[in-house]
Coordinates of C-alpha atoms in Angstrom, one line a residue:
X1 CA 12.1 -40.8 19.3
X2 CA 10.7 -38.0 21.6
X3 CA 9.3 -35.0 19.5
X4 CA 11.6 -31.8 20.2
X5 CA 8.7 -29.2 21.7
X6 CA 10.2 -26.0 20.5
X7 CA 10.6 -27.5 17.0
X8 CA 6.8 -28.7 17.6
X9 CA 5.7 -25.1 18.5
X10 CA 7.3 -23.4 15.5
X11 CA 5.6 -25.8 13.5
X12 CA 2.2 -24.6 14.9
X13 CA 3.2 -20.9 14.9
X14 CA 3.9 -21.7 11.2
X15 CA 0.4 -22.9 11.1
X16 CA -1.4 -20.0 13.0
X17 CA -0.2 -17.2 10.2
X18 CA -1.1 -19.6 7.5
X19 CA -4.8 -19.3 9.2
X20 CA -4.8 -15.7 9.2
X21 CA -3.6 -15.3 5.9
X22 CA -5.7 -17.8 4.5
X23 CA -9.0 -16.8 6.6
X24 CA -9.9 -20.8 7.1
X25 CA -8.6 -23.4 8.7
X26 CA -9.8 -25.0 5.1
X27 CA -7.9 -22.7 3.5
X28 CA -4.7 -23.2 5.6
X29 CA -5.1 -26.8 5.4
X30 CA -4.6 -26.9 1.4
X31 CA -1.7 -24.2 1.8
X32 CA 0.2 -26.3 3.8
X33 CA -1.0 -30.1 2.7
X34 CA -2.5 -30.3 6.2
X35 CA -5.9 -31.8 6.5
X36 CA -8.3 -29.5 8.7
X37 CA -8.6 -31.6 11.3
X38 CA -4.6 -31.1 11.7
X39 CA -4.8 -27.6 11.5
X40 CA -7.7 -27.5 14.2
X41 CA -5.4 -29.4 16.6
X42 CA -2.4 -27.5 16.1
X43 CA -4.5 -24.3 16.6
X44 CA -6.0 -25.9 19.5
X45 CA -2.6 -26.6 21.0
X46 CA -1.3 -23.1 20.5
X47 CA -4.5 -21.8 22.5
X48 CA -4.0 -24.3 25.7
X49 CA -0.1 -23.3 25.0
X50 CA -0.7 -19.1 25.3
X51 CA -4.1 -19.8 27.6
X52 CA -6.3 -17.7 25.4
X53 CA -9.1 -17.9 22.9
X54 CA -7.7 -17.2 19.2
X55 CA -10.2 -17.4 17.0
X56 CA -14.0 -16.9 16.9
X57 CA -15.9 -19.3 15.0
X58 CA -18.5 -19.6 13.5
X59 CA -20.3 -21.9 10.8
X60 CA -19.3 -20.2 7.4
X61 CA -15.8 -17.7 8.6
X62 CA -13.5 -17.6 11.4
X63 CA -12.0 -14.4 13.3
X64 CA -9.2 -13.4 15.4
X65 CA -10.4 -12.5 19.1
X66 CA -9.0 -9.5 20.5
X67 CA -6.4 -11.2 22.3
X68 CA -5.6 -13.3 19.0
X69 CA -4.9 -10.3 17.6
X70 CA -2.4 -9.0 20.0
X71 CA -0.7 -12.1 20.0
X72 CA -0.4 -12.7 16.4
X73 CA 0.9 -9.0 15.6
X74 CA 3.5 -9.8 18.5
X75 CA 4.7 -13.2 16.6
X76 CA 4.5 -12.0 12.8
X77 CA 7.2 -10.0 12.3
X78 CA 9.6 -12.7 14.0
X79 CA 8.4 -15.1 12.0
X80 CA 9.3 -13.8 8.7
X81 CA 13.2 -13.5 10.8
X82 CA 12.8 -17.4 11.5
X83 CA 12.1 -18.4 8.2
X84 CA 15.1 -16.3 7.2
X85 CA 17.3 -17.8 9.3
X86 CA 16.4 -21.2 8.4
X87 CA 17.2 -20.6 4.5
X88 CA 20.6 -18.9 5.6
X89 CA 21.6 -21.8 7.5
X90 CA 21.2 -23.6 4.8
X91 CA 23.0 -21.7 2.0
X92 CA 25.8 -19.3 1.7
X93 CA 23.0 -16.4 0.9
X94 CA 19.3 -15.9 1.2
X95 CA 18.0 -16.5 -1.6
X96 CA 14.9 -14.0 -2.4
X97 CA 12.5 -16.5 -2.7
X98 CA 8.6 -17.2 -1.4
X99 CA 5.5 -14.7 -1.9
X100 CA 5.5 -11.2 -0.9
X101 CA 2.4 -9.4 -0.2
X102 CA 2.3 -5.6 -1.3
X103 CA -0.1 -3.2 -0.1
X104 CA -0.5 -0.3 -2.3
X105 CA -2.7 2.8 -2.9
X106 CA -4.5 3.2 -6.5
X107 CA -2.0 5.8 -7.8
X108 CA 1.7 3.7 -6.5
X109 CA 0.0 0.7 -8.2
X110 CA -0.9 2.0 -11.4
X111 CA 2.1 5.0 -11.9
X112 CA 4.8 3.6 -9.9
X113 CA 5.1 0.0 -9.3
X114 CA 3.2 -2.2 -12.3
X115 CA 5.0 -0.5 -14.8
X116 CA 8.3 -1.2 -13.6
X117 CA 7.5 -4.5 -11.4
X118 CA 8.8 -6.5 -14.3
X119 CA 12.4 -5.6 -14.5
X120 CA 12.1 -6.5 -10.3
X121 CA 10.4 -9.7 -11.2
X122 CA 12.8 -11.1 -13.5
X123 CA 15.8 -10.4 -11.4
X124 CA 14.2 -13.0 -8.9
X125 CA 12.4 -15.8 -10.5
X126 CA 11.7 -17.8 -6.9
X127 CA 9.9 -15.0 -6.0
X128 CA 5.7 -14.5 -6.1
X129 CA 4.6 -11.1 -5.7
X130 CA 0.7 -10.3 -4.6
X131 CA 0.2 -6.7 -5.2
X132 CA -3.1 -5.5 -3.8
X133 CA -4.7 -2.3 -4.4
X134 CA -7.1 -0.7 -2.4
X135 CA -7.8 2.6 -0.6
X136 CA -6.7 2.6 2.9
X137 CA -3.8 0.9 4.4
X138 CA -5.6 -1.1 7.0
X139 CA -3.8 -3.6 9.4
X140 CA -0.5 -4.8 7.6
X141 CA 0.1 -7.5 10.2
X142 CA -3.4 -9.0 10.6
X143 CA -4.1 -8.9 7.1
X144 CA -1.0 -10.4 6.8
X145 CA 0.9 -8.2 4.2
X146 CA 4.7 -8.0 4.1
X147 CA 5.5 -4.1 3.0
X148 CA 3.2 -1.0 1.9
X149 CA 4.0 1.3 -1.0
X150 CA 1.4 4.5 -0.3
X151 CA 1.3 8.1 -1.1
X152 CA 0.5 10.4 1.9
X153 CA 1.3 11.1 5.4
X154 CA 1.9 8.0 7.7
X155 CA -0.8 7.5 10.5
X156 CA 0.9 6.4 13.7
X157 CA 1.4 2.4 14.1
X158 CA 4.2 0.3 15.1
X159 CA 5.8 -0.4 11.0
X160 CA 8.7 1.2 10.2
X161 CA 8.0 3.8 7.7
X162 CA 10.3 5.1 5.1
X163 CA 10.6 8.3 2.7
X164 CA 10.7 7.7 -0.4
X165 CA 10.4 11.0 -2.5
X166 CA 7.9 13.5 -2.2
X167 CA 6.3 14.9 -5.6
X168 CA 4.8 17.8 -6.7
X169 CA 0.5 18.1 -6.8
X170 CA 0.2 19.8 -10.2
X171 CA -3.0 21.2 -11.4
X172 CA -3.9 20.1 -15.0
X173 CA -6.7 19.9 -18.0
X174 CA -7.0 19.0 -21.5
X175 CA -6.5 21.3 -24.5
X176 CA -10.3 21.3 -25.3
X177 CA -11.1 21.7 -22.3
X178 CA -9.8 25.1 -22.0
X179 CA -10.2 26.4 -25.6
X180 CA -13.9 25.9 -24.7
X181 CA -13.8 27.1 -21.3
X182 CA -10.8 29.3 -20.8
X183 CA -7.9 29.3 -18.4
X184 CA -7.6 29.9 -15.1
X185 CA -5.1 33.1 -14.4
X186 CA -5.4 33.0 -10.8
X187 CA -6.0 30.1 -7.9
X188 CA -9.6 31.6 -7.5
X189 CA -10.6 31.5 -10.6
X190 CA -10.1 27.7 -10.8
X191 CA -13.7 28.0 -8.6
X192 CA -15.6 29.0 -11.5
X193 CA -14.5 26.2 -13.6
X194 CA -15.9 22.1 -13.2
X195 CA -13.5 20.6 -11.4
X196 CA -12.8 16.2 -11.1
X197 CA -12.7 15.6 -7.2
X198 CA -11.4 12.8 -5.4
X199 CA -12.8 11.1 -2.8
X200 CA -11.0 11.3 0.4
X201 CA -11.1 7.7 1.7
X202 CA -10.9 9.0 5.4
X203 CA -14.2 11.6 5.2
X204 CA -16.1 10.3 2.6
X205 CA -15.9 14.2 1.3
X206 CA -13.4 15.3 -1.8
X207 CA -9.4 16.1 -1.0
X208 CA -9.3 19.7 -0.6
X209 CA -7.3 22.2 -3.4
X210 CA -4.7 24.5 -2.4
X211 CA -2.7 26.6 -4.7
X212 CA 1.1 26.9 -3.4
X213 CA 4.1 29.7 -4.7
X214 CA 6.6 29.8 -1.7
X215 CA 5.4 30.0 1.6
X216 CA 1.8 31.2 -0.1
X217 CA -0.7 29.2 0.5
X218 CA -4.4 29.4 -1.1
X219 CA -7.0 27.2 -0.3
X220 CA -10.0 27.4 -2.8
X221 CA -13.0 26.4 -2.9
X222 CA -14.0 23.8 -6.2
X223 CA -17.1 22.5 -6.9
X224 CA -17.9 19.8 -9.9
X225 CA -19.9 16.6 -10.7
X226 CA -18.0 13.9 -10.5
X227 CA -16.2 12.6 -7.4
X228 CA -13.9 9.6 -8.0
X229 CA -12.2 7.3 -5.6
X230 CA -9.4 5.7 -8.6
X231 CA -6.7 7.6 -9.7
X232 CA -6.7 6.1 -13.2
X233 CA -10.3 7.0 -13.3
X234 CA -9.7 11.0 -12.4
X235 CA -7.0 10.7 -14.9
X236 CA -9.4 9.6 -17.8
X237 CA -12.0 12.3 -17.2
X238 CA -9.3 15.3 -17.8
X239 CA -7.8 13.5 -20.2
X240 CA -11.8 13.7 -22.1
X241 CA -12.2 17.1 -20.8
X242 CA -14.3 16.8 -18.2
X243 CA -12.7 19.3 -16.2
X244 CA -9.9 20.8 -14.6
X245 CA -8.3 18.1 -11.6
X246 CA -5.2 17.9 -9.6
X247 CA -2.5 14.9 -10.3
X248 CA 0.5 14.0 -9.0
X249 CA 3.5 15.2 -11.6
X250 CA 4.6 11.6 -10.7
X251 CA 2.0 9.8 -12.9
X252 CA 1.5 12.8 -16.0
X253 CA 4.3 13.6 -17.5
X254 CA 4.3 11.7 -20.2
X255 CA 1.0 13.5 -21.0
X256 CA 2.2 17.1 -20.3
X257 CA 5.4 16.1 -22.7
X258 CA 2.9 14.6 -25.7
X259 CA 0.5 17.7 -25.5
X260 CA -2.6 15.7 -24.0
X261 CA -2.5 17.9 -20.5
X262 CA -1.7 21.2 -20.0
X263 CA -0.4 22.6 -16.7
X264 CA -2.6 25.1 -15.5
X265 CA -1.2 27.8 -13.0
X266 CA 2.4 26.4 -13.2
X267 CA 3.3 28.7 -10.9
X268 CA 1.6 27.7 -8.4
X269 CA 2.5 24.7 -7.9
X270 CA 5.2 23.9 -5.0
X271 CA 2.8 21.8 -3.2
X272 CA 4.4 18.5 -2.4
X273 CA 3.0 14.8 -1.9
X274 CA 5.2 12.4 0.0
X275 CA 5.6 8.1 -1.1
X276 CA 6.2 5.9 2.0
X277 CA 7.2 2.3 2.3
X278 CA 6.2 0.7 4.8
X279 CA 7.2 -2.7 6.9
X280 CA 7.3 -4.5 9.8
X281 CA 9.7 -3.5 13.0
X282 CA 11.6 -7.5 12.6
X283 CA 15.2 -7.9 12.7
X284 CA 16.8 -9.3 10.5
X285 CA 14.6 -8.4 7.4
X286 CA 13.4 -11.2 5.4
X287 CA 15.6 -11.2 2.0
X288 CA 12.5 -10.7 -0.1
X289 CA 11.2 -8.0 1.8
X290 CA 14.5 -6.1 1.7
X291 CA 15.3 -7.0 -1.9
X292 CA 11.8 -5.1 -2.4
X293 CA 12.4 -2.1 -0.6
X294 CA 15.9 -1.3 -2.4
X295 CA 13.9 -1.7 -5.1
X296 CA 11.4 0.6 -4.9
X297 CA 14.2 3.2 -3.7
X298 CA 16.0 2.8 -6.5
X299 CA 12.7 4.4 -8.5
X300 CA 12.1 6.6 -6.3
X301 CA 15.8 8.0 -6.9
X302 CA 15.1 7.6 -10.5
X303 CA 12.0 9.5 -10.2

């Protein structure tokens, strides 16, 4: 029987994101229960298919070529659709089912999400989440993640990028740390005082402080000496009175309610920090994908 070529393509595209993902054709190989050699050819075959070089490689790694790269970001988002398709066509309902990788920023990993994944998980037990935490965003589609939960502006790219809630930046300390060392009355005072910074991953320099009542802004100037890049990190040095530091009123109230924080210039504090999700621009939306973003609206109404 003749082999049906679009069937045999498919298969290979199938193949292709398993390399990426995987970073090997090794890699892809076990994945899939493919020998390498059979991932090599079907690789191969794509590249004669498309007429261009996908990978570089070399003796120890291998690398999408610029023109890879293009073509795979063109393919990945329909591919998710396909594999949709094909479990709808063979059931009444997609079933949310498979493993979903979530890109997430230190502070939607720690205050948001892991606390609450649970209740998520349960509800679908065919499902494998990958949450990975890390600083910046990076390339969703080469790196081969299915959504993005992250706090702060989105930078322009082809994902779709949804609103979740914005919350307020609220400017905190321990008790002991201001029975030894007083309380700021005004946003300028807040300069005399050590101050927890945190790295902004974009600069390499601390996120700058402003102090907001209305449409009043005050931008100050803070000095201290330490700089963190972890949210849970900047978190445990006020909470051992290191210093005063800005959180988001998302991830400390439960230390504001149990007396381990105290708000310091409460009212100035209208500043606001937006939480986006993030996925890719396919149509239809893989069932796991979408069953994931209700969910994390569903907090954020909570919230």
């Amino acid at each position: 029987m003749a082999r049906d070529p679009d069937r045999h393509a498919l298969d290979g595209l199938g193949i292709l994101r398993a390399v990426v993902e995987a970073g090997s054709f090794v890699g892809a190989g076990e994945a899939l229960g493919l020998t390498q050699p059979a991932v090599s050819r079907a690789v191969a075959r794509i590249e004669e298919r498309v007429g261009v070089r996908l990978f570089r490689r070399t003796a120890r790694s291998i690398a999408l070529t610029d023109e890879g790269r293009r073509f795979y970001e063109a393919i990945a988002p329909h591919l998710r659709a396909i594999e949709e398709a094909t479990i709808e066509a063979g059931s009444a309902r997609a079933e949310v089912r498979g493993r979903l990788r979530v890109n997430v920023d230190p502070g939607t990993g720690q205050f948001v999400l892991t606390p609450r994944l649970g209740q998520f998980l349960a509800q679908h037990p065919a499902l494998f989440v990958e949450l990975v935490v890390r600083d910046r965003m990076g390339d969703l589609v080469r790196e081969g993640f299915d959504v993005a939960v992250r706090f702060g502006l989105p930078e322009p790219s082809a994902l779709k990028a949804r609103l979740l809630l914005r919350t307020r930046v609220l400017t905190c300390a321990s008790p002991g740390y201001l029975a030894q060392h007083g309380t700021p009355r005004r946003p300028r005072d807040v300069e005399q005082h050590a101050c927890i910074l945190m790295r902004d991953p974009s600069t390499g320099s601390h996120f700058g402080w402003e102090f907001v009542r209305g449409k009043k802004v005050v931008a100050v100037d803070v000095k201290g000496q330490l700089l963190v890049n972890q949210v849970g990190t900047m978190l445990a040095a006020c909470l051992a009175g290191q210093g005063i530091t800005q959180l988001l009123e998302l991830g400390v109230r439960e230390f504001f309610a149990d007396g381990r924080l105290v708000q310091v210039l409460p009212a100035w504090a209208d500043e606001t920090y937006p939480l986006y999700a993030y996925h890719h621009a396919a149509q239809p939306m893989a069932a796991m994908v979408r069953a994931f973003l209700d969910f994390v609206s569903a907090l954020a109404r909570e919230a």
